[in-house]
PDB file of C-alpha atoms in Angstrom:
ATOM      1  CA  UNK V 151       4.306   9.759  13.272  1.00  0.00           C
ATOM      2  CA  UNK V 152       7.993  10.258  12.173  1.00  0.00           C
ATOM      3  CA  UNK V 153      11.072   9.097  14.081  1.00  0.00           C
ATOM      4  CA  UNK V 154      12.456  11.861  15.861  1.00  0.00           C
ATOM      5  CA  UNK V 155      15.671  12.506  13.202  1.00  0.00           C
ATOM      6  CA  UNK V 156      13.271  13.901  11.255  1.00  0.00           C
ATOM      7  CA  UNK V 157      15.274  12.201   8.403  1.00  0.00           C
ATOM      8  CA  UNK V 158      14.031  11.904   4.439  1.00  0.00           C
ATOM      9  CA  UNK V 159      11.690   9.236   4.430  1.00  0.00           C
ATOM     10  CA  UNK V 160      12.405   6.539   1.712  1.00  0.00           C
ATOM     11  CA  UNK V 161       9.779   4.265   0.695  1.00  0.00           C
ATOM     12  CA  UNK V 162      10.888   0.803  -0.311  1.00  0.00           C
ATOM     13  CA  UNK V 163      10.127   0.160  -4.053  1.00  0.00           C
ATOM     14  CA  UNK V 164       8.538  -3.230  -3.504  1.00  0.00           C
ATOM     15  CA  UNK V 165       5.576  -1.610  -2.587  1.00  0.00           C
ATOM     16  CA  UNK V 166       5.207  -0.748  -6.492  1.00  0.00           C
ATOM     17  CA  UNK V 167       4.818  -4.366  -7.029  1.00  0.00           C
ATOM     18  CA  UNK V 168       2.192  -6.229  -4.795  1.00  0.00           C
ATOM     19  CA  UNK V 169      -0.291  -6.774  -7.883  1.00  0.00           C
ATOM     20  CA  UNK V 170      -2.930  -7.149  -3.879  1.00  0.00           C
ATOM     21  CA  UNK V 171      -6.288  -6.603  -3.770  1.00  0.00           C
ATOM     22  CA  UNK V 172      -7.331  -4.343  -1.000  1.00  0.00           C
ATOM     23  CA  UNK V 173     -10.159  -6.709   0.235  1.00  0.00           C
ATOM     24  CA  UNK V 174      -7.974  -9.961   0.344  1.00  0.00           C
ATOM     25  CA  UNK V 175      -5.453 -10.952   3.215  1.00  0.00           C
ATOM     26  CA  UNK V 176      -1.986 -10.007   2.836  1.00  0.00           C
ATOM     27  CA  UNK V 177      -0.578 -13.474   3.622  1.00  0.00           C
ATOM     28  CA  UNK V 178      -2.466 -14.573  -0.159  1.00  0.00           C
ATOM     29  CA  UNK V 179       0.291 -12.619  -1.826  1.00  0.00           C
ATOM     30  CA  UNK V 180       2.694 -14.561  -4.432  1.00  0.00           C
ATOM     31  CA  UNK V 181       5.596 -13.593  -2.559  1.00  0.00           C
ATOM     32  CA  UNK V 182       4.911 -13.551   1.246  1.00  0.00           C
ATOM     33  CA  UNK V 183       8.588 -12.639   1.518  1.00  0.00           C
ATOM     34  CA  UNK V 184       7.527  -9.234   0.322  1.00  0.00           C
ATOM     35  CA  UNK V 185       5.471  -8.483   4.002  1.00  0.00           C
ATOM     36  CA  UNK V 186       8.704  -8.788   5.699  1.00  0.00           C
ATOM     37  CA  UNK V 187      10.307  -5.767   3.914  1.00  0.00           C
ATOM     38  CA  UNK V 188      10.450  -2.365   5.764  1.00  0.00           C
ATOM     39  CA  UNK V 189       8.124   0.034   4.492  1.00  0.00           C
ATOM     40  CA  UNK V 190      10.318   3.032   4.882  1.00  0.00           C
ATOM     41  CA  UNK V 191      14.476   3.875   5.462  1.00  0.00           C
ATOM     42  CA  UNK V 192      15.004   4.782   8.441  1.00  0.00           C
ATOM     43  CA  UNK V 193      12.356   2.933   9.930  1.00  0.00           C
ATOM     44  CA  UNK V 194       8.934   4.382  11.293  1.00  0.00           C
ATOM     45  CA  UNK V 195       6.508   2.991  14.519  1.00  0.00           C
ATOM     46  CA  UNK V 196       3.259   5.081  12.948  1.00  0.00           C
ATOM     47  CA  UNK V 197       2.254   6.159   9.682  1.00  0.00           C
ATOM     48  CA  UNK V 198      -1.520   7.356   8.640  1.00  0.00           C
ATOM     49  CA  UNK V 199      -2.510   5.731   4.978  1.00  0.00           C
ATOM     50  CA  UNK V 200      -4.721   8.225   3.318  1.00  0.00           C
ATOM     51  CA  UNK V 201      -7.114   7.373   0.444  1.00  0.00           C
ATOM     52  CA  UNK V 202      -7.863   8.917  -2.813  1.00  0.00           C
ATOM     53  CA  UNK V 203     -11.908   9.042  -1.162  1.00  0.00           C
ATOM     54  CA  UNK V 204     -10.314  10.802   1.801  1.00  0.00           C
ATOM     55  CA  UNK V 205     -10.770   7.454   4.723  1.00  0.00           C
ATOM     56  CA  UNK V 206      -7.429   7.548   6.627  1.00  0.00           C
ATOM     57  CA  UNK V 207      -6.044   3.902   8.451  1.00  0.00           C
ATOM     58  CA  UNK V 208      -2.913   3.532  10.851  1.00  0.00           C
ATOM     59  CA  UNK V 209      -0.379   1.496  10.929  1.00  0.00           C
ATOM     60  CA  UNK V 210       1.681   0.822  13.646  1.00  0.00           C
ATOM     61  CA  UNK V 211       4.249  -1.558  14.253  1.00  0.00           C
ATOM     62  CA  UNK V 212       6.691  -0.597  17.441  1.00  0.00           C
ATOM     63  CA  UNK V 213       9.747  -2.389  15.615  1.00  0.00           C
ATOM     64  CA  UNK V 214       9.772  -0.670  12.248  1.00  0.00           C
ATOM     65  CA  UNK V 215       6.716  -1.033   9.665  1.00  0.00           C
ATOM     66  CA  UNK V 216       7.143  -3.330   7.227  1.00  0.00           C
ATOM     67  CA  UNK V 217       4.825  -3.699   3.712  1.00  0.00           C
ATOM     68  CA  UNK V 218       2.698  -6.081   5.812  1.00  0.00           C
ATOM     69  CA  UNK V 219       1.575  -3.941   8.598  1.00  0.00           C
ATOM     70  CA  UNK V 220       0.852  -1.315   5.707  1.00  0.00           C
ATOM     71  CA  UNK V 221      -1.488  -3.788   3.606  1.00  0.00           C
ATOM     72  CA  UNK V 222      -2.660  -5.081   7.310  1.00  0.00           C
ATOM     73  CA  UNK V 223      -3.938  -2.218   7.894  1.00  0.00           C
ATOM     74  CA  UNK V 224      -5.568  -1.364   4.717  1.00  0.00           C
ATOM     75  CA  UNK V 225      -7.268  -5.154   4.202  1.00  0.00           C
ATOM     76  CA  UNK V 226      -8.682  -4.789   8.161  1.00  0.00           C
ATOM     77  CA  UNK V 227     -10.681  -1.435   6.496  1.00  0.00           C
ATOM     78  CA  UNK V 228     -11.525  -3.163   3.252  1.00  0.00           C
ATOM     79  CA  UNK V 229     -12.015  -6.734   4.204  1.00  0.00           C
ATOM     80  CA  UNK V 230     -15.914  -6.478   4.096  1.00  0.00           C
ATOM     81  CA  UNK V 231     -16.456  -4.939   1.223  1.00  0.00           C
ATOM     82  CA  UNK V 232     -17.233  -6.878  -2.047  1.00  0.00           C
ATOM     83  CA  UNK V 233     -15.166  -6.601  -5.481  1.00  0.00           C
ATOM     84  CA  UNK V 234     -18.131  -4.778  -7.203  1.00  0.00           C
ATOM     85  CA  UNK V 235     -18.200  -2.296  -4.204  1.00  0.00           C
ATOM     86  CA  UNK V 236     -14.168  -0.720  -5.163  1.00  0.00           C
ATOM     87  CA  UNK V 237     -13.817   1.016  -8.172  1.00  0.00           C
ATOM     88  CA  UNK V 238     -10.112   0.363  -8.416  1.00  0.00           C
ATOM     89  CA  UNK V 239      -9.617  -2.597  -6.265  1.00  0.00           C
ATOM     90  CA  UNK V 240      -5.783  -3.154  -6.911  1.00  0.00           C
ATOM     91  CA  UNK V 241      -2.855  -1.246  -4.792  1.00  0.00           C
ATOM     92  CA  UNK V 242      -0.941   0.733  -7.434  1.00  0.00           C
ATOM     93  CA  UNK V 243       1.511   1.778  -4.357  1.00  0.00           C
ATOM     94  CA  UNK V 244       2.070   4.449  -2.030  1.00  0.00           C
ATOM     95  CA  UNK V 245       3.367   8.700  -2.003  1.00  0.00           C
ATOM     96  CA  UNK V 246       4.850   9.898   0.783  1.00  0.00           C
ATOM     97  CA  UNK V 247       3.068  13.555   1.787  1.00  0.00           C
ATOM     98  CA  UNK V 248       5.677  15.487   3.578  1.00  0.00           C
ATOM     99  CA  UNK V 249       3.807  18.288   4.380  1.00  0.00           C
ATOM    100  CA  UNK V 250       1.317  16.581   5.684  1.00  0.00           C
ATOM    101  CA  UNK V 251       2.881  13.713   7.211  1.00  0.00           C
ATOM    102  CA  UNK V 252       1.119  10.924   5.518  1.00  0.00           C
ATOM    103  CA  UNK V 253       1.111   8.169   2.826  1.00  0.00           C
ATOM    104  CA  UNK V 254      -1.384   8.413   0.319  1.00  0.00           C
ATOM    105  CA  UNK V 255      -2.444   5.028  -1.170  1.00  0.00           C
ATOM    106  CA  UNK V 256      -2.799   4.281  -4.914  1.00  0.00           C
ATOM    107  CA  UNK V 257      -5.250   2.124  -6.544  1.00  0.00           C
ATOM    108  CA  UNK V 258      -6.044   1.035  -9.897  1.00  0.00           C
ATOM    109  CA  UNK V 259      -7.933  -0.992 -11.502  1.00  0.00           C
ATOM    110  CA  UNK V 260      -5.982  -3.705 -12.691  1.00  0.00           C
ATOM    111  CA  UNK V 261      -2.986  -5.637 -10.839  1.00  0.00           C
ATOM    112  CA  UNK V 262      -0.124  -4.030 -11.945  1.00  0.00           C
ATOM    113  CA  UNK V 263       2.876  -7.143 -12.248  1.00  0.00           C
ATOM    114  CA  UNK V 264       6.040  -6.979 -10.729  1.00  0.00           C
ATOM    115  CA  UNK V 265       9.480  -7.372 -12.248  1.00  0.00           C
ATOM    116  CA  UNK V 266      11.965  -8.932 -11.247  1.00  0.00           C
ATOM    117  CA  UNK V 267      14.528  -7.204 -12.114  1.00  0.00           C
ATOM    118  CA  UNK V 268      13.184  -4.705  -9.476  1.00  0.00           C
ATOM    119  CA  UNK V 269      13.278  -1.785 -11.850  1.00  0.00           C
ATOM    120  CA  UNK V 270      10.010   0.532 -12.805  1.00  0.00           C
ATOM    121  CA  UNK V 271       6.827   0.222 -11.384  1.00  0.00           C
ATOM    122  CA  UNK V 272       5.343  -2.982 -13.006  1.00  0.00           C
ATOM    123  CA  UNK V 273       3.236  -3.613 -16.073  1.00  0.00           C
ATOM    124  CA  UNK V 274      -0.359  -3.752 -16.653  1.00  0.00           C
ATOM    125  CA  UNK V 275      -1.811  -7.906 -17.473  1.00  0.00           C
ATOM    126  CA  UNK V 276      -4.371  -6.274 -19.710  1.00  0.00           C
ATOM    127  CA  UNK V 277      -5.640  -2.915 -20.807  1.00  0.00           C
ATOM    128  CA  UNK V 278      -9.221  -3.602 -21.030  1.00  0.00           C
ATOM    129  CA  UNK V 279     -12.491  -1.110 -20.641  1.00  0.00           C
ATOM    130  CA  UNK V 280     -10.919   2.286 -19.243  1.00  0.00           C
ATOM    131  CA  UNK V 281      -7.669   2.832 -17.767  1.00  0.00           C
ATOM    132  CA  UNK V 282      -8.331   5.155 -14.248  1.00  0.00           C
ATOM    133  CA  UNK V 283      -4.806   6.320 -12.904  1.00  0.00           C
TER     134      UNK V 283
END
């Protein structure tokens, strides 16, 4: 669910950059200051996280979502399932559906790295085996 402005959603770049594995907590993350960012500007209560196999999670926070209720929500789908059971097991980042009112979640195989600079979406540690995107 939207905020009733019905403004343009923006989706805060840091979510480009996690380098997270969807079956590991969120609080293991590098940089745990990175949970505490808003997800979106202006800020949401609800958004539905679609994946690429079609499962759909909410997350909800009634103060604004931030990148940590998003992940939250995605590890407490994926926390039981083993690393040999995800095909791409690394969040590549988030799209923002307009018409259909949800996020859909990117994942890839390998952790991508963030920069610090903030700029582009990260680099690959290695290209190894095949390269799903």
């Amino acid at each position: 669910m939207i905020d009733e402005s019905h403004a343009p959603l923006e989706l805060a770049i840091e979510t480009q950059q996690t380098a997270w594995k969807i079956n590991q907590r969120p609080k293991d993350l590098d940089n745990d200051q990175l949970l505490q960012v808003p997800l979106t500007k202006p800020p949401i209560k609800s958004i539905t996280l679609r994946f690429p196999h079609g499962k759909e999670v909410v997350a909800r926070n009634l103060k604004g979502l931030t990148i940590g209720d998003a992940l939250s929500a995605i590890h407490k789908a994926n926390k039981n399932r083993a690393d040999d059971e995800l095909d791409n097991p690394y969040l590549k980042g988030f799209a923002w559906d307009q018409g259909e009112n949800y996020f859909e979640v990117h994942l890839q195989s390998q952790p991508a790295t963030g920069s610090s600079s903030g700029g582009g979406g990260g680099k690959k540690k290695k290209k190894s085996k095949d390269n799903d995107e």
